[in-house]
CSV table of C-alpha atoms in Angstrom, one decimal:
chain,number,residue,atom,x,y,z
M,1,UNK,CA,-26.5,24.2,5.7
M,2,UNK,CA,-23.5,24.3,7.9
M,3,UNK,CA,-21.5,21.2,8.7
M,4,UNK,CA,-22.2,19.6,12.1
M,5,UNK,CA,-19.9,20.8,14.8
M,6,UNK,CA,-18.5,17.3,15.4
M,7,UNK,CA,-17.3,17.0,11.8
M,8,UNK,CA,-13.6,16.1,11.7
M,9,UNK,CA,-12.0,16.5,8.2
M,10,UNK,CA,-9.2,14.0,8.9
M,11,UNK,CA,-11.7,11.4,10.1
M,12,UNK,CA,-13.7,12.0,7.0
M,13,UNK,CA,-10.6,11.4,4.8
M,14,UNK,CA,-9.9,8.2,6.7
M,15,UNK,CA,-13.5,7.0,6.1
M,16,UNK,CA,-13.3,7.9,2.4
M,17,UNK,CA,-10.0,6.0,2.2
M,18,UNK,CA,-11.6,2.8,3.4
M,19,UNK,CA,-14.5,3.3,0.9
M,20,UNK,CA,-12.3,4.0,-2.1
M,21,UNK,CA,-9.9,1.2,-1.1
M,22,UNK,CA,-12.8,-1.3,-0.9
M,23,UNK,CA,-14.8,-0.2,-3.9
M,24,UNK,CA,-12.4,1.7,-6.2
M,25,UNK,CA,-12.7,5.1,-7.8
M,26,UNK,CA,-15.3,4.6,-10.5
M,27,UNK,CA,-17.6,2.4,-8.4
M,28,UNK,CA,-17.8,5.0,-5.6
M,29,UNK,CA,-20.3,7.7,-6.2
M,30,UNK,CA,-20.6,11.1,-4.6
M,31,UNK,CA,-23.8,9.7,-2.9
M,32,UNK,CA,-21.8,6.8,-1.5
M,33,UNK,CA,-19.3,9.2,-0.1
M,34,UNK,CA,-22.0,11.3,1.4
M,35,UNK,CA,-23.6,8.3,3.1
M,36,UNK,CA,-20.2,7.1,4.4
M,37,UNK,CA,-19.1,10.5,5.6
M,38,UNK,CA,-22.5,11.6,6.8
M,39,UNK,CA,-22.3,14.7,4.6
M,40,UNK,CA,-24.8,16.2,2.2
M,41,UNK,CA,-23.5,16.6,-1.3
M,42,UNK,CA,-23.2,20.3,-0.9
M,43,UNK,CA,-21.1,19.9,2.3
M,44,UNK,CA,-18.9,17.3,0.7
M,45,UNK,CA,-18.2,19.6,-2.3
M,46,UNK,CA,-17.6,22.6,0.0
M,47,UNK,CA,-15.1,20.7,2.0
M,48,UNK,CA,-13.3,18.6,-0.6
M,49,UNK,CA,-14.1,20.4,-3.9
M,50,UNK,CA,-15.0,17.2,-5.8
M,51,UNK,CA,-14.7,13.4,-5.7
M,52,UNK,CA,-11.3,13.4,-7.5
M,53,UNK,CA,-9.7,15.8,-5.0
M,54,UNK,CA,-11.0,13.6,-2.1
M,55,UNK,CA,-9.7,10.5,-3.8
M,56,UNK,CA,-6.2,12.1,-4.0
M,57,UNK,CA,-6.4,13.0,-0.3
M,58,UNK,CA,-7.4,9.5,0.5
M,59,UNK,CA,-4.6,8.1,-1.5
M,60,UNK,CA,-2.1,10.4,0.3
M,61,UNK,CA,-3.6,9.4,3.7
M,62,UNK,CA,-3.1,5.7,2.8
M,63,UNK,CA,0.4,6.3,1.6
M,64,UNK,CA,1.4,8.0,4.9
M,65,UNK,CA,-0.1,5.2,7.0
M,66,UNK,CA,1.5,2.4,4.8
M,67,UNK,CA,4.9,4.1,4.8
M,68,UNK,CA,4.9,4.3,8.6
M,69,UNK,CA,4.1,0.6,8.9
M,70,UNK,CA,6.7,-0.4,6.2
M,71,UNK,CA,9.4,1.6,8.1
M,72,UNK,CA,8.6,-0.3,11.2
M,73,UNK,CA,8.4,-3.7,9.6
M,74,UNK,CA,11.5,-3.3,7.5
M,75,UNK,CA,13.7,-2.2,10.4
M,76,UNK,CA,16.5,-4.7,10.2
M,77,UNK,CA,18.2,-4.2,13.7
M,78,UNK,CA,19.6,-7.6,14.6
M,79,UNK,CA,17.4,-9.8,12.6
M,80,UNK,CA,18.5,-11.6,9.4
M,81,UNK,CA,17.5,-9.7,6.3
M,82,UNK,CA,15.8,-12.7,4.8
M,83,UNK,CA,13.6,-13.0,7.9
M,84,UNK,CA,12.8,-9.2,7.7
M,85,UNK,CA,11.8,-9.5,4.1
M,86,UNK,CA,9.7,-12.6,4.5
M,87,UNK,CA,7.9,-11.3,7.6
M,88,UNK,CA,7.1,-8.0,5.8
M,89,UNK,CA,5.9,-9.5,2.6
M,90,UNK,CA,3.8,-12.0,4.5
M,91,UNK,CA,2.3,-9.3,6.7
M,92,UNK,CA,1.1,-7.5,3.6
M,93,UNK,CA,-1.3,-10.3,2.7
M,94,UNK,CA,-4.9,-10.3,3.9
M,95,UNK,CA,-6.4,-13.4,2.4
M,96,UNK,CA,-9.9,-14.2,3.7
M,97,UNK,CA,-10.8,-17.9,3.9
M,98,UNK,CA,-12.9,-19.6,1.2
M,99,UNK,CA,-11.2,-17.8,-1.8
M,100,UNK,CA,-12.9,-14.5,-1.1
M,101,UNK,CA,-11.1,-11.4,-2.4
M,102,UNK,CA,-8.9,-9.4,-0.1
M,103,UNK,CA,-8.6,-5.7,-0.1
M,104,UNK,CA,-5.2,-5.6,-1.8
M,105,UNK,CA,-3.2,-2.4,-1.6
M,106,UNK,CA,-5.0,0.9,-2.2
M,107,UNK,CA,-1.9,2.2,-4.2
M,108,UNK,CA,-1.8,-0.9,-6.4
M,109,UNK,CA,-5.5,-0.8,-6.9
M,110,UNK,CA,-5.4,2.9,-7.9
M,111,UNK,CA,-2.5,2.2,-10.3
M,112,UNK,CA,-4.3,-0.7,-12.0
M,113,UNK,CA,-7.7,1.1,-12.1
M,114,UNK,CA,-6.6,4.5,-13.4
M,115,UNK,CA,-3.2,3.6,-14.8
M,116,UNK,CA,-1.4,6.5,-16.6
M,117,UNK,CA,-4.7,8.1,-17.7
M,118,UNK,CA,-4.8,10.2,-14.5
M,119,UNK,CA,-1.6,12.2,-14.2
M,120,UNK,CA,-2.1,13.1,-10.5
M,121,UNK,CA,-3.0,9.6,-9.5
M,122,UNK,CA,-0.1,8.3,-11.5
M,123,UNK,CA,2.3,10.7,-9.8
M,124,UNK,CA,1.1,9.7,-6.4
M,125,UNK,CA,1.3,5.9,-7.0
M,126,UNK,CA,4.7,6.2,-8.6
M,127,UNK,CA,6.0,8.2,-5.6
M,128,UNK,CA,4.6,5.4,-3.3
M,129,UNK,CA,6.2,2.7,-5.4
M,130,UNK,CA,9.6,4.6,-5.1
M,131,UNK,CA,9.3,4.6,-1.3
M,132,UNK,CA,8.9,0.8,-1.4
M,133,UNK,CA,11.8,0.3,-3.8
M,134,UNK,CA,14.0,2.5,-1.6
M,135,UNK,CA,13.0,0.6,1.5
M,136,UNK,CA,13.7,-2.8,-0.1
M,137,UNK,CA,17.1,-1.5,-1.4
M,138,UNK,CA,18.0,-0.3,2.1
M,139,UNK,CA,17.4,-3.8,3.5
M,140,UNK,CA,19.4,-5.5,0.8
M,141,UNK,CA,22.2,-3.0,1.3
M,142,UNK,CA,22.3,-3.8,4.9
M,143,UNK,CA,22.3,-7.5,4.2
M,144,UNK,CA,25.3,-7.2,1.9
M,145,UNK,CA,27.2,-5.0,4.3
M,146,UNK,CA,26.6,-7.6,7.1
M,147,UNK,CA,27.8,-10.4,4.9
M,148,UNK,CA,24.3,-12.1,4.7
M,149,UNK,CA,24.2,-11.6,0.9
M,150,UNK,CA,26.9,-12.4,-1.6
M,151,UNK,CA,29.2,-9.4,-2.3
M,152,UNK,CA,28.6,-9.7,-6.0
M,153,UNK,CA,24.8,-9.7,-5.9
M,154,UNK,CA,23.1,-7.3,-8.3
M,155,UNK,CA,21.2,-5.2,-5.8
M,156,UNK,CA,19.3,-3.2,-8.4
M,157,UNK,CA,18.0,-6.4,-10.0
M,158,UNK,CA,17.2,-8.0,-6.7
M,159,UNK,CA,15.3,-4.8,-5.6
M,160,UNK,CA,13.2,-4.9,-8.8
M,161,UNK,CA,12.4,-8.5,-8.5
M,162,UNK,CA,11.2,-8.2,-4.9
M,163,UNK,CA,9.3,-5.1,-5.7
M,164,UNK,CA,7.6,-6.8,-8.6
M,165,UNK,CA,6.8,-9.7,-6.4
M,166,UNK,CA,5.2,-7.4,-3.8
M,167,UNK,CA,3.0,-5.8,-6.5
M,168,UNK,CA,2.0,-9.2,-7.9
M,169,UNK,CA,1.2,-10.5,-4.4
M,170,UNK,CA,-1.2,-7.6,-3.8
M,171,UNK,CA,-3.0,-8.2,-7.1
M,172,UNK,CA,-3.3,-11.9,-6.4
M,173,UNK,CA,-4.5,-11.2,-2.9
M,174,UNK,CA,-7.3,-9.1,-4.3
M,175,UNK,CA,-8.1,-11.9,-6.7
M,176,UNK,CA,-8.7,-14.2,-3.8
M,177,UNK,CA,-5.7,-16.5,-4.3
M,178,UNK,CA,-4.8,-18.9,-1.5
M,179,UNK,CA,-2.5,-17.6,1.2
M,180,UNK,CA,-0.3,-20.8,1.0
M,181,UNK,CA,0.3,-20.2,-2.7
M,182,UNK,CA,1.3,-16.6,-2.1
M,183,UNK,CA,3.7,-17.5,0.7
M,184,UNK,CA,5.3,-20.1,-1.5
M,185,UNK,CA,5.9,-17.3,-4.0
M,186,UNK,CA,7.5,-15.2,-1.3
M,187,UNK,CA,9.8,-18.0,-0.3
M,188,UNK,CA,10.8,-18.5,-4.0
M,189,UNK,CA,11.5,-14.8,-4.5
M,190,UNK,CA,13.6,-14.6,-1.4
M,191,UNK,CA,15.4,-17.8,-2.5
M,192,UNK,CA,16.7,-15.9,-5.5
M,193,UNK,CA,18.9,-14.0,-3.1
M,194,UNK,CA,21.0,-17.1,-2.9
M,195,UNK,CA,22.4,-18.9,0.2
M,196,UNK,CA,23.9,-17.1,3.1
M,197,UNK,CA,27.6,-16.8,2.3
M,198,UNK,CA,29.9,-18.9,4.4
M,199,UNK,CA,33.2,-17.5,5.7
């Protein structure tokens, strides 16, 4: 049976992304995907080969979207770097009221669910993590050049600390931890950058 004419492959990948993000790889069946994408199993296999291939495409779709947002949010321009970092890290959080679990980050979810056992997923998540590290390092570099951070600050260590904080925040968000506790952790992490140097 041919696919409906209105079928849009990119829209299907976006829908699959939301489903995988919400439920995870193992808890999402081919039938679940078919229902979500309005495709028969045969049409789904014909278009995407298998569930794993579609998962990788969904992960790439999410990475592209997240990278675009991060690029916008981490644009320093004339703002103090600490404000840029605090605003970005806070925006990452989606904490429903009542202690309900948030969605977390699809990349972090994929890394924790599949770990190093899936080489393709591991390569994709590590590439995404490197983009985040690079973006954080660029903000810190800018802060040091503008005199907002101490000249002797260890930028490599600061980048790793902030990156680890970001990953931890996304896991805790998914675990349903309170927004106020997470923002307190953000402030503490940024506080490790030290005071703004005085001339």
